[in-house]
Amino acid sequence: KNRGLDEDWHCCLRVGTNILICGRKRGRWPGHWFVGPDWHCMCCTYALVLVPTIAFLIFVGAWHPAVRWIGVATGLATLSAFSSAACSDPGIVYRLPGDRGDDDAAVRYCARCDLERPCEARHCYECQLCVTDLDHHCPWTGKCIGGKN
């Protein structure tokens, strides 16, 4: 469902078990927000970053303004790096309209997704999608870690 590639802007579109909250299917974070099936784990990871950062700013940041600004910069950098991995497209292989692949191109057929995928793509059984350069399904980000994140 919704595995075809298009250039339309979507809101709350389910792709496999992932959810494209807003943006285009092949967009990049922060221009689009794409969360995985374990989005509740991603929310817990945000809490695991935010709570110690806020506690540091309250209890230690009061010592000196430089400590406070270093804490804010470190917290924002951590949240930005995590968000870019947790809310971006991992490299989902979409069905191209009218494309059956070239004879020269190395492609495989995925029976679960019912599409031809490049040889470097693998099927993620938790996300129910084929992902290019799939490394693993990460519980901290709640989604696949692949070639694009």
mmCIF file of C-alpha atoms in Angstrom:
data_model
loop_
_atom_site.group_PDB
_atom_site.id
_atom_site.type_symbol
_atom_site.label_atom_id
_atom_site.label_comp_id
_atom_site.label_asym_id
_atom_site.label_seq_id
_atom_site.Cartn_x
_atom_site.Cartn_y
_atom_site.Cartn_z
ATOM 1 C CA LYS A 1 0.000 0.000 0.000
ATOM 2 C CA ASN A 2 1.321 3.441 -1.024
ATOM 3 C CA ARG A 3 4.542 1.946 -2.383
ATOM 4 C CA GLY A 4 4.396 3.825 -5.688
ATOM 5 C CA LEU A 5 6.627 6.840 -6.133
ATOM 6 C CA ASP A 6 5.012 10.208 -6.721
ATOM 7 C CA GLU A 7 6.047 13.827 -6.245
ATOM 8 C CA ASP A 8 2.935 14.888 -4.318
ATOM 9 C CA TRP A 9 2.965 16.464 -0.868
ATOM 10 C CA HIS A 10 1.417 14.093 1.684
ATOM 11 C CA CYS A 11 0.121 14.361 5.236
ATOM 12 C CA CYS A 12 -0.340 11.301 7.471
ATOM 13 C CA LEU A 13 0.372 8.755 4.726
ATOM 14 C CA ARG A 14 1.091 5.165 5.769
ATOM 15 C CA VAL A 15 3.911 3.525 3.759
ATOM 16 C CA GLY A 16 4.265 -0.075 4.891
ATOM 17 C CA THR A 17 4.164 0.262 8.668
ATOM 18 C CA ASN A 18 5.931 3.667 8.544
ATOM 19 C CA ILE A 19 4.076 6.965 8.633
ATOM 20 C CA LEU A 20 4.936 9.965 6.476
ATOM 21 C CA ILE A 21 3.654 12.716 8.766
ATOM 22 C CA CYS A 22 4.204 15.445 6.176
ATOM 23 C CA GLY A 23 6.327 15.904 3.081
ATOM 24 C CA ARG A 24 7.198 14.155 -0.172
ATOM 25 C CA LYS A 25 8.089 10.486 -0.343
ATOM 26 C CA ARG A 26 11.702 11.119 -1.361
ATOM 27 C CA GLY A 27 12.200 14.245 0.693
ATOM 28 C CA ARG A 28 14.828 14.999 3.302
ATOM 29 C CA TRP A 29 14.516 16.024 6.936
ATOM 30 C CA PRO A 30 13.608 18.751 7.999
ATOM 31 C CA GLY A 31 11.515 19.134 4.824
ATOM 32 C CA HIS A 32 9.621 15.989 5.687
ATOM 33 C CA TRP A 33 8.854 13.959 8.802
ATOM 34 C CA PHE A 34 8.888 10.187 8.393
ATOM 35 C CA VAL A 35 8.494 8.010 11.500
ATOM 36 C CA GLY A 36 8.754 4.253 11.826
ATOM 37 C CA PRO A 37 6.428 1.684 13.345
ATOM 38 C CA ASP A 38 8.138 1.962 16.749
ATOM 39 C CA TRP A 39 7.537 5.714 17.063
ATOM 40 C CA HIS A 40 6.801 5.327 20.790
ATOM 41 C CA CYS A 41 10.410 4.151 21.294
ATOM 42 C CA MET A 42 11.573 7.241 19.418
ATOM 43 C CA CYS A 43 9.553 9.402 21.836
ATOM 44 C CA CYS A 44 11.226 7.648 24.801
ATOM 45 C CA THR A 45 14.629 8.357 23.249
ATOM 46 C CA TYR A 46 13.729 12.046 22.954
ATOM 47 C CA ALA A 47 12.840 11.995 26.665
ATOM 48 C CA LEU A 48 16.142 10.257 27.471
ATOM 49 C CA VAL A 49 17.942 13.139 25.774
ATOM 50 C CA LEU A 50 15.780 16.026 26.974
ATOM 51 C CA VAL A 51 15.450 15.174 30.691
ATOM 52 C CA PRO A 52 19.207 15.010 31.454
ATOM 53 C CA THR A 53 19.851 18.059 29.263
ATOM 54 C CA ILE A 54 17.255 20.128 31.108
ATOM 55 C CA ALA A 55 18.501 18.851 34.479
ATOM 56 C CA PHE A 56 22.053 19.806 33.494
ATOM 57 C CA LEU A 57 20.938 23.284 32.471
ATOM 58 C CA ILE A 58 19.015 23.804 35.728
ATOM 59 C CA PHE A 59 21.541 22.430 38.208
ATOM 60 C CA VAL A 60 24.941 22.872 36.542
ATOM 61 C CA GLY A 61 24.220 25.654 34.051
ATOM 62 C CA ALA A 62 23.586 28.071 36.909
ATOM 63 C CA TRP A 63 27.305 28.022 37.787
ATOM 64 C CA HIS A 64 28.452 30.071 34.812
ATOM 65 C CA PRO A 65 26.870 31.455 31.621
ATOM 66 C CA ALA A 66 29.477 29.714 29.444
ATOM 67 C CA VAL A 67 28.491 26.341 30.935
ATOM 68 C CA ARG A 68 24.847 27.116 30.207
ATOM 69 C CA TRP A 69 25.540 28.006 26.551
ATOM 70 C CA ILE A 70 27.715 24.926 26.058
ATOM 71 C CA GLY A 71 24.904 22.799 27.517
ATOM 72 C CA VAL A 72 22.325 24.402 25.211
ATOM 73 C CA ALA A 73 24.561 23.949 22.149
ATOM 74 C CA THR A 74 25.307 20.327 23.014
ATOM 75 C CA GLY A 75 21.636 19.553 23.649
ATOM 76 C CA LEU A 76 20.512 21.157 20.394
ATOM 77 C CA ALA A 77 23.237 19.378 18.406
ATOM 78 C CA THR A 78 22.230 16.033 19.937
ATOM 79 C CA LEU A 79 18.542 16.613 19.208
ATOM 80 C CA SER A 80 19.289 17.749 15.659
ATOM 81 C CA ALA A 81 21.478 14.722 14.892
ATOM 82 C CA PHE A 82 18.945 12.306 16.394
ATOM 83 C CA SER A 83 16.032 13.952 14.579
ATOM 84 C CA SER A 84 17.814 13.755 11.237
ATOM 85 C CA ALA A 85 18.142 9.976 11.655
ATOM 86 C CA ALA A 86 14.787 9.358 13.334
ATOM 87 C CA CYS A 87 12.615 11.497 11.033
ATOM 88 C CA SER A 88 14.196 10.944 7.621
ATOM 89 C CA ASP A 89 13.540 8.382 4.910
ATOM 90 C CA PRO A 90 15.892 5.419 5.447
ATOM 91 C CA GLY A 91 16.043 4.708 1.697
ATOM 92 C CA ILE A 92 12.717 3.038 0.990
ATOM 93 C CA VAL A 93 12.489 1.381 -2.428
ATOM 94 C CA TYR A 94 9.348 2.616 -4.163
ATOM 95 C CA ARG A 95 7.613 1.076 -7.136
ATOM 96 C CA LEU A 96 8.355 3.270 -10.147
ATOM 97 C CA PRO A 97 5.416 3.749 -12.503
ATOM 98 C CA GLY A 98 5.817 1.656 -15.665
ATOM 99 C CA ASP A 99 9.359 0.617 -14.763
ATOM 100 C CA ARG A 100 10.150 -3.074 -15.014
ATOM 101 C CA GLY A 101 13.910 -2.608 -14.646
ATOM 102 C CA ASP A 102 16.684 -2.822 -17.208
ATOM 103 C CA ASP A 103 18.066 -6.133 -18.368
ATOM 104 C CA ASP A 104 21.557 -4.874 -17.512
ATOM 105 C CA ALA A 105 20.634 -3.658 -14.032
ATOM 106 C CA ALA A 106 21.050 -6.048 -11.142
ATOM 107 C CA VAL A 107 17.600 -6.308 -9.568
ATOM 108 C CA ARG A 108 15.826 -8.842 -7.403
ATOM 109 C CA TYR A 109 12.159 -9.445 -6.902
ATOM 110 C CA CYS A 110 10.742 -9.053 -3.385
ATOM 111 C CA ALA A 111 7.647 -11.207 -3.018
ATOM 112 C CA ARG A 112 6.583 -9.500 0.216
ATOM 113 C CA CYS A 113 6.655 -6.001 -1.308
ATOM 114 C CA ASP A 114 5.682 -7.220 -4.801
ATOM 115 C CA LEU A 115 8.308 -5.078 -6.510
ATOM 116 C CA GLU A 116 11.712 -5.274 -8.128
ATOM 117 C CA ARG A 117 14.435 -3.888 -5.910
ATOM 118 C CA PRO A 118 18.154 -3.258 -6.379
ATOM 119 C CA CYS A 119 20.493 -5.994 -5.143
ATOM 120 C CA GLU A 120 21.797 -3.764 -2.328
ATOM 121 C CA ALA A 121 18.271 -3.367 -0.925
ATOM 122 C CA ARG A 122 16.951 -5.711 1.767
ATOM 123 C CA HIS A 123 13.495 -6.322 3.179
ATOM 124 C CA CYS A 124 12.825 -5.164 6.746
ATOM 125 C CA TYR A 125 10.293 -7.470 8.345
ATOM 126 C CA GLU A 126 9.341 -4.968 11.046
ATOM 127 C CA CYS A 127 8.715 -2.059 8.670
ATOM 128 C CA GLN A 128 7.351 -4.290 5.880
ATOM 129 C CA LEU A 129 9.419 -2.385 3.296
ATOM 130 C CA CYS A 130 12.516 -2.855 1.179
ATOM 131 C CA VAL A 131 15.275 -0.433 2.172
ATOM 132 C CA THR A 132 18.422 0.402 0.212
ATOM 133 C CA ASP A 133 21.597 -0.507 2.136
ATOM 134 C CA LEU A 134 19.583 -1.737 5.127
ATOM 135 C CA ASP A 135 21.834 -1.952 8.160
ATOM 136 C CA HIS A 136 19.382 -2.776 10.946
ATOM 137 C CA HIS A 137 16.033 -1.922 12.473
ATOM 138 C CA CYS A 138 16.859 0.423 15.326
ATOM 139 C CA PRO A 139 14.665 0.478 18.439
ATOM 140 C CA TRP A 140 16.052 3.893 19.486
ATOM 141 C CA THR A 141 14.913 5.639 16.311
ATOM 142 C CA GLY A 142 11.912 3.337 15.874
ATOM 143 C CA LYS A 143 12.727 2.618 12.241
ATOM 144 C CA CYS A 144 15.243 1.183 9.787
ATOM 145 C CA ILE A 145 18.752 2.518 9.458
ATOM 146 C CA GLY A 146 19.602 2.470 5.777
ATOM 147 C CA GLY A 147 21.428 4.269 3.013
ATOM 148 C CA LYS A 148 19.716 7.653 3.413
ATOM 149 C CA ASN A 149 19.800 8.121 7.187
#
